[in-house]
PDB file of C-alpha atoms in Angstrom:
ATOM      1  CA  MET A   3      36.487  23.108 -41.247  1.00  0.00           C
ATOM      2  CA  TYR A   4      33.056  22.206 -42.588  1.00  0.00           C
ATOM      3  CA  ASP A   5      32.095  20.647 -39.252  1.00  0.00           C
ATOM      4  CA  GLN A   6      33.139  23.807 -37.442  1.00  0.00           C
ATOM      5  CA  LEU A   7      30.899  25.932 -39.652  1.00  0.00           C
ATOM      6  CA  ARG A   8      27.952  23.594 -39.149  1.00  0.00           C
ATOM      7  CA  ALA A   9      28.389  23.720 -35.393  1.00  0.00           C
ATOM      8  CA  ASN A  10      27.751  27.469 -35.428  1.00  0.00           C
ATOM      9  CA  LEU A  11      24.434  27.266 -37.290  1.00  0.00           C
ATOM     10  CA  PRO A  12      21.422  28.177 -35.179  1.00  0.00           C
ATOM     11  CA  GLN A  13      19.117  25.310 -34.306  1.00  0.00           C
ATOM     12  CA  PRO A  14      15.420  25.712 -35.119  1.00  0.00           C
ATOM     13  CA  VAL A  15      13.402  26.710 -32.082  1.00  0.00           C
ATOM     14  CA  MET A  16      10.732  24.164 -32.953  1.00  0.00           C
ATOM     15  CA  THR A  17      10.843  20.507 -33.909  1.00  0.00           C
ATOM     16  CA  PHE A  18       9.016  19.288 -36.999  1.00  0.00           C
ATOM     17  CA  ASP A  19       6.388  17.642 -34.798  1.00  0.00           C
ATOM     18  CA  GLN A  20       5.845  20.898 -32.930  1.00  0.00           C
ATOM     19  CA  MET A  21       5.608  22.771 -36.224  1.00  0.00           C
ATOM     20  CA  LEU A  22       3.014  20.290 -37.491  1.00  0.00           C
ATOM     21  CA  GLU A  23       0.958  20.684 -34.330  1.00  0.00           C
ATOM     22  CA  ARG A  24       1.144  24.473 -34.635  1.00  0.00           C
ATOM     23  CA  VAL A  25      -0.001  24.339 -38.291  1.00  0.00           C
ATOM     24  CA  ARG A  26      -2.752  21.895 -37.321  1.00  0.00           C
ATOM     25  CA  TYR A  27      -3.921  24.316 -34.627  1.00  0.00           C
ATOM     26  CA  GLU A  28      -3.708  27.409 -36.887  1.00  0.00           C
ATOM     27  CA  GLY A  29      -5.546  25.720 -39.750  1.00  0.00           C
ATOM     28  CA  VAL A  30      -7.965  23.744 -37.583  1.00  0.00           C
ATOM     29  CA  TYR A  31      -7.084  20.599 -39.535  1.00  0.00           C
ATOM     30  CA  PRO A  32      -8.744  17.385 -38.348  1.00  0.00           C
ATOM     31  CA  THR A  33      -5.638  15.219 -38.600  1.00  0.00           C
ATOM     32  CA  ARG A  34      -1.902  15.497 -38.342  1.00  0.00           C
ATOM     33  CA  GLU A  35      -1.633  13.970 -41.828  1.00  0.00           C
ATOM     34  CA  ARG A  36      -3.726  16.771 -43.340  1.00  0.00           C
ATOM     35  CA  ALA A  37      -1.610  19.374 -41.552  1.00  0.00           C
ATOM     36  CA  GLU A  38       1.580  17.769 -42.900  1.00  0.00           C
ATOM     37  CA  GLU A  39       0.197  17.661 -46.453  1.00  0.00           C
ATOM     38  CA  VAL A  40      -0.700  21.359 -46.275  1.00  0.00           C
ATOM     39  CA  LEU A  41       2.622  22.271 -44.661  1.00  0.00           C
ATOM     40  CA  ARG A  42       4.695  20.515 -47.323  1.00  0.00           C
ATOM     41  CA  THR A  43       2.593  21.874 -50.198  1.00  0.00           C
ATOM     42  CA  VAL A  44       2.748  25.493 -49.024  1.00  0.00           C
ATOM     43  CA  LEU A  45       6.479  25.312 -48.237  1.00  0.00           C
ATOM     44  CA  ALA A  46       7.161  23.878 -51.693  1.00  0.00           C
ATOM     45  CA  ALA A  47       5.199  26.747 -53.246  1.00  0.00           C
ATOM     46  CA  LEU A  48       7.090  29.250 -51.107  1.00  0.00           C
ATOM     47  CA  GLY A  49      10.341  27.634 -52.198  1.00  0.00           C
ATOM     48  CA  ARG A  50       9.457  28.558 -55.792  1.00  0.00           C
ATOM     49  CA  GLN A  51       9.209  32.230 -54.786  1.00  0.00           C
ATOM     50  CA  VAL A  52      11.980  32.906 -52.253  1.00  0.00           C
ATOM     51  CA  ALA A  53      15.581  32.963 -53.491  1.00  0.00           C
ATOM     52  CA  GLY A  54      19.034  34.087 -52.443  1.00  0.00           C
ATOM     53  CA  ASP A  55      20.237  34.654 -48.915  1.00  0.00           C
ATOM     54  CA  GLU A  56      16.671  34.946 -47.640  1.00  0.00           C
ATOM     55  CA  ARG A  57      15.948  31.410 -48.832  1.00  0.00           C
ATOM     56  CA  VAL A  58      19.065  30.061 -47.109  1.00  0.00           C
ATOM     57  CA  ASP A  59      18.365  31.955 -43.890  1.00  0.00           C
ATOM     58  CA  LEU A  60      14.731  30.874 -43.855  1.00  0.00           C
ATOM     59  CA  ALA A  61      15.719  27.230 -44.341  1.00  0.00           C
ATOM     60  CA  ARG A  62      18.039  27.556 -41.321  1.00  0.00           C
ATOM     61  CA  CYS A  63      15.127  28.708 -39.165  1.00  0.00           C
ATOM     62  CA  LEU A  64      12.959  25.731 -40.055  1.00  0.00           C
ATOM     63  CA  PRO A  65      13.132  22.158 -38.805  1.00  0.00           C
ATOM     64  CA  VAL A  66      15.105  20.000 -41.258  1.00  0.00           C
ATOM     65  CA  GLU A  67      12.034  18.252 -42.697  1.00  0.00           C
ATOM     66  CA  ALA A  68      10.356  21.583 -43.409  1.00  0.00           C
ATOM     67  CA  ALA A  69      13.554  23.106 -44.798  1.00  0.00           C
ATOM     68  CA  LEU A  70      13.835  20.210 -47.244  1.00  0.00           C
ATOM     69  CA  SER A  71      10.310  20.903 -48.555  1.00  0.00           C
ATOM     70  CA  LEU A  72      11.227  24.563 -49.032  1.00  0.00           C
ATOM     71  CA  THR A  73      14.586  24.022 -50.706  1.00  0.00           C
ATOM     72  CA  ALA A  74      13.606  21.066 -52.910  1.00  0.00           C
ATOM     73  CA  GLN A  75      12.018  23.541 -55.306  1.00  0.00           C
ATOM     74  CA  ILE A  76      13.911  25.625 -57.840  1.00  0.00           C
ATOM     75  CA  PRO A  77      12.922  29.301 -57.551  1.00  0.00           C
ATOM     76  CA  ASP A  78      10.785  30.507 -60.457  1.00  0.00           C
ATOM     77  CA  THR A  79      12.238  33.194 -62.672  1.00  0.00           C
ATOM     78  CA  GLN A  80       8.884  35.007 -62.615  1.00  0.00           C
ATOM     79  CA  GLN A  81       7.751  35.899 -59.101  1.00  0.00           C
ATOM     80  CA  LEU A  82       4.039  35.863 -58.363  1.00  0.00           C
ATOM     81  CA  THR A  83       2.142  38.482 -56.388  1.00  0.00           C
ATOM     82  CA  GLY A  84       0.592  37.316 -53.141  1.00  0.00           C
ATOM     83  CA  TRP A  85      -2.750  36.707 -54.835  1.00  0.00           C
ATOM     84  CA  GLY A  86      -0.994  35.011 -57.768  1.00  0.00           C
ATOM     85  CA  PHE A  87       0.753  32.752 -55.257  1.00  0.00           C
ATOM     86  CA  VAL A  88      -2.596  31.706 -53.775  1.00  0.00           C
ATOM     87  CA  LYS A  89      -4.176  31.153 -57.216  1.00  0.00           C
ATOM     88  CA  ASP A  90      -1.170  29.119 -58.369  1.00  0.00           C
ATOM     89  CA  LEU A  91      -1.347  26.958 -55.254  1.00  0.00           C
ATOM     90  CA  ALA A  92      -5.095  26.441 -55.768  1.00  0.00           C
ATOM     91  CA  ALA A  93      -4.491  25.363 -59.370  1.00  0.00           C
ATOM     92  CA  ARG A  94      -1.706  22.948 -58.390  1.00  0.00           C
ATOM     93  CA  THR A  95      -3.692  21.339 -55.553  1.00  0.00           C
ATOM     94  CA  GLY A  96      -7.190  21.445 -57.033  1.00  0.00           C
ATOM     95  CA  ASP A  97      -8.421  23.459 -54.050  1.00  0.00           C
ATOM     96  CA  THR A  98     -10.579  26.556 -54.284  1.00  0.00           C
ATOM     97  CA  PRO A  99      -8.723  29.883 -53.927  1.00  0.00           C
ATOM     98  CA  ALA A 100     -10.424  30.352 -50.533  1.00  0.00           C
ATOM     99  CA  THR A 101      -9.134  26.999 -49.275  1.00  0.00           C
ATOM    100  CA  ALA A 102      -5.675  27.681 -50.684  1.00  0.00           C
ATOM    101  CA  ARG A 103      -5.645  31.086 -48.947  1.00  0.00           C
ATOM    102  CA  TRP A 104      -6.624  29.431 -45.660  1.00  0.00           C
ATOM    103  CA  ASN A 105      -3.866  26.841 -46.028  1.00  0.00           C
ATOM    104  CA  VAL A 106      -1.268  29.470 -46.897  1.00  0.00           C
ATOM    105  CA  GLY A 107      -2.231  31.564 -43.892  1.00  0.00           C
ATOM    106  CA  ALA A 108      -2.045  28.601 -41.525  1.00  0.00           C
ATOM    107  CA  VAL A 109       1.458  27.660 -42.642  1.00  0.00           C
ATOM    108  CA  LEU A 110       2.941  31.108 -43.158  1.00  0.00           C
ATOM    109  CA  ALA A 111       1.777  32.305 -39.727  1.00  0.00           C
ATOM    110  CA  VAL A 112       3.995  29.607 -38.215  1.00  0.00           C
ATOM    111  CA  VAL A 113       6.838  30.317 -40.666  1.00  0.00           C
ATOM    112  CA  ALA A 114       6.676  34.010 -39.742  1.00  0.00           C
ATOM    113  CA  ARG A 115       7.154  33.174 -36.052  1.00  0.00           C
ATOM    114  CA  LEU A 116      10.113  30.925 -36.810  1.00  0.00           C
ATOM    115  CA  ALA A 117      11.739  33.446 -39.175  1.00  0.00           C
ATOM    116  CA  GLY A 118      11.444  36.364 -36.766  1.00  0.00           C
ATOM    117  CA  PRO A 119      10.756  39.993 -37.640  1.00  0.00           C
ATOM    118  CA  ASP A 120      14.111  40.858 -39.239  1.00  0.00           C
ATOM    119  CA  LEU A 121      14.253  37.931 -41.650  1.00  0.00           C
ATOM    120  CA  LEU A 122      10.553  38.248 -42.416  1.00  0.00           C
ATOM    121  CA  ALA A 123      11.050  41.914 -43.314  1.00  0.00           C
ATOM    122  CA  ARG A 124      13.921  40.965 -45.652  1.00  0.00           C
ATOM    123  CA  ILE A 125      11.811  38.265 -47.311  1.00  0.00           C
ATOM    124  CA  LEU A 126       8.870  40.625 -47.784  1.00  0.00           C
ATOM    125  CA  ARG A 127      11.122  43.281 -49.338  1.00  0.00           C
ATOM    126  CA  ARG A 128      12.238  40.754 -51.962  1.00  0.00           C
ATOM    127  CA  LEU A 129       8.750  39.490 -52.828  1.00  0.00           C
ATOM    128  CA  PRO A 130       6.103  41.331 -54.870  1.00  0.00           C
ATOM    129  CA  GLY A 131       3.141  42.926 -53.095  1.00  0.00           C
ATOM    130  CA  GLY A 132       0.520  40.920 -51.269  1.00  0.00           C
ATOM    131  CA  TYR A 133       2.701  38.532 -49.274  1.00  0.00           C
ATOM    132  CA  ALA A 134       2.666  40.444 -45.988  1.00  0.00           C
ATOM    133  CA  LEU A 135      -0.990  39.614 -45.433  1.00  0.00           C
ATOM    134  CA  LEU A 136      -0.296  35.958 -46.195  1.00  0.00           C
ATOM    135  CA  PHE A 137       2.303  35.978 -43.397  1.00  0.00           C
ATOM    136  CA  GLY A 138      -0.210  37.634 -41.059  1.00  0.00           C
ATOM    137  CA  GLN A 139       1.468  41.042 -41.276  1.00  0.00           C
ATOM    138  CA  ALA A 140       0.243  44.468 -42.328  1.00  0.00           C
ATOM    139  CA  GLU A 141       1.098  45.416 -45.909  1.00  0.00           C
ATOM    140  CA  LEU A 142       3.392  48.401 -45.429  1.00  0.00           C
ATOM    141  CA  ARG A 143       4.647  48.902 -48.976  1.00  0.00           C
ATOM    142  CA  GLN A 144       4.249  52.255 -50.603  1.00  0.00           C
ATOM    143  CA  PRO A 145       2.235  52.090 -53.819  1.00  0.00           C
ATOM    144  CA  GLN A 146       4.420  52.256 -56.911  1.00  0.00           C
ATOM    145  CA  SER A 147       3.693  55.294 -59.034  1.00  0.00           C
ATOM    146  CA  THR A 148       3.208  54.533 -62.703  1.00  0.00           C
ATOM    147  CA  ALA A 149       4.952  56.738 -65.201  1.00  0.00           C
ATOM    148  CA  ALA A 150       2.634  58.270 -67.761  1.00  0.00           C
TER     149      ALA A 150
END
């Protein structure tokens, strides 16, 4: 029965090598190794933010090697805003916030294409504000009114 369920899972539309080349192109990284380092680091950080069905569905859209980087992390109980995500990544990697933002954009642009518009919309609904821009999308959230 387990094998039957696995047979029905969608296959990623991109191999890991193709994903690396796409990230390398998006980020203008000089080497494949640098692109892979950035890819794994950003996916691990994303794995700390995305939970539930969206996490599972996103992992299914990614090549296995990328999915493992995403799902190896336990989701944080406190979600970060988009800017908090970038600052946290910069602190963990020792990069400047500008470099971390560049790296996030390079990876998440590719992840957005693999996820597709429906899954991406679900993910963005579950995350705090600021992530849409990181995925290369317009921020369409309505501002939250604060009670006086």
